[in-house]
Short mmCIF file of C-alpha atoms in Angstrom, two decimals:
data_model
loop_
_atom_site.label_atom_id
_atom_site.label_comp_id
_atom_site.label_asym_id
_atom_site.label_seq_id
_atom_site.Cartn_x
_atom_site.Cartn_y
_atom_site.Cartn_z
CA MET A 166 -72.10 -228.42 -160.67
CA PHE A 167 -74.26 -231.52 -161.28
CA ASP A 168 -76.77 -231.20 -158.46
CA ARG A 169 -79.35 -233.35 -160.25
CA ILE A 170 -76.98 -236.31 -160.68
CA VAL A 171 -76.40 -238.74 -157.81
CA SER A 172 -74.78 -242.11 -157.36
CA ASN A 173 -75.63 -244.76 -154.78
CA PRO A 174 -74.04 -248.23 -154.80
CA ALA A 175 -77.43 -249.70 -153.83
CA ILE A 176 -79.11 -248.28 -156.96
CA LEU A 177 -78.08 -249.61 -160.38
CA GLY A 178 -74.72 -250.62 -158.98
CA GLY A 179 -73.73 -247.00 -158.40
CA LYS A 180 -74.33 -245.76 -161.93
CA PRO A 181 -75.10 -242.03 -162.05
CA ILE A 182 -78.85 -241.40 -161.96
CA LEU A 183 -81.12 -238.39 -161.91
CA ARG A 184 -81.91 -237.47 -158.30
CA GLY A 185 -85.19 -238.91 -157.06
CA THR A 186 -85.61 -241.22 -160.06
CA PRO A 187 -84.42 -244.63 -161.22
CA ILE A 188 -83.42 -243.03 -164.55
CA SER A 189 -79.70 -243.33 -165.27
CA VAL A 190 -77.57 -240.97 -167.30
CA GLU A 191 -76.83 -244.03 -169.43
CA ILE A 192 -80.50 -244.52 -170.37
CA ILE A 193 -80.84 -240.85 -171.30
CA LEU A 194 -77.85 -241.27 -173.63
CA GLU A 195 -79.34 -244.45 -175.11
CA TRP A 196 -82.62 -242.67 -175.81
CA VAL A 197 -80.82 -239.75 -177.48
CA ALA A 198 -78.64 -242.15 -179.49
CA SER A 199 -81.78 -243.91 -180.72
CA GLY A 200 -83.13 -240.60 -182.03
CA ALA A 201 -85.22 -239.33 -179.12
CA THR A 202 -85.45 -235.59 -178.66
CA ARG A 203 -85.64 -233.86 -175.29
CA ASP A 204 -89.39 -233.52 -175.79
CA ASP A 205 -89.68 -237.25 -176.57
CA ILE A 206 -87.86 -238.06 -173.34
CA LEU A 207 -90.07 -235.72 -171.33
CA ARG A 208 -93.20 -237.32 -172.80
CA LYS A 209 -91.85 -240.80 -172.01
CA SER A 210 -90.85 -239.80 -168.47
CA PRO A 211 -93.08 -236.89 -167.42
CA HIS A 212 -91.55 -236.86 -163.92
CA LEU A 213 -88.33 -235.53 -165.48
CA SER A 214 -87.74 -231.88 -166.26
CA ALA A 215 -85.95 -230.36 -169.23
CA ALA A 216 -83.19 -229.36 -166.80
CA ASP A 217 -82.82 -233.03 -165.75
CA VAL A 218 -82.26 -234.13 -169.34
CA GLU A 219 -79.88 -231.27 -170.07
CA GLN A 220 -77.85 -231.99 -166.94
CA ALA A 221 -77.65 -235.70 -167.74
CA LEU A 222 -76.22 -234.85 -171.17
CA ALA A 223 -73.81 -232.29 -169.71
CA TYR A 224 -72.67 -234.83 -167.09
CA ALA A 225 -71.99 -237.42 -169.79
CA ALA A 226 -70.06 -234.89 -171.87
CA SER A 227 -67.99 -233.95 -168.84
CA ALA A 228 -67.31 -237.60 -168.04
CA VAL A 229 -65.81 -238.30 -171.46
CA ARG A 230 -64.18 -234.93 -172.06
CA ASN A 231 -60.76 -236.07 -170.88
CA GLU A 232 -61.04 -239.73 -171.81
CA VAL A 233 -58.71 -241.19 -174.41
CA LEU A 234 -60.81 -243.00 -176.97
CA VAL A 235 -59.31 -245.64 -179.21
CA ALA A 236 -61.03 -246.43 -182.49
CA ALA A 237 -61.82 -250.09 -182.98
CA GLU A 238 -60.85 -251.58 -186.30
CA ALA A 239 -63.34 -253.65 -188.26
CA GLY A 240 -63.03 -257.33 -187.50
CA THR A 241 -61.33 -256.90 -184.12
#
């Protein structure tokens, strides 16, 4: 299902990364959260493909799909 995503304890402590790169799913999410578009990411990292970026986002969505999120209150 996520053939472009791999994890190796020797690389970034086992965080999920895009196969053949040091780019983590986490960094893709950080770039998107900071306003980067898919095209921005591809310009910044030309060794990635559009499918890499899309799969990283799909992997992240899948990872949190069944998580229970608790809203933090201000000041806590």
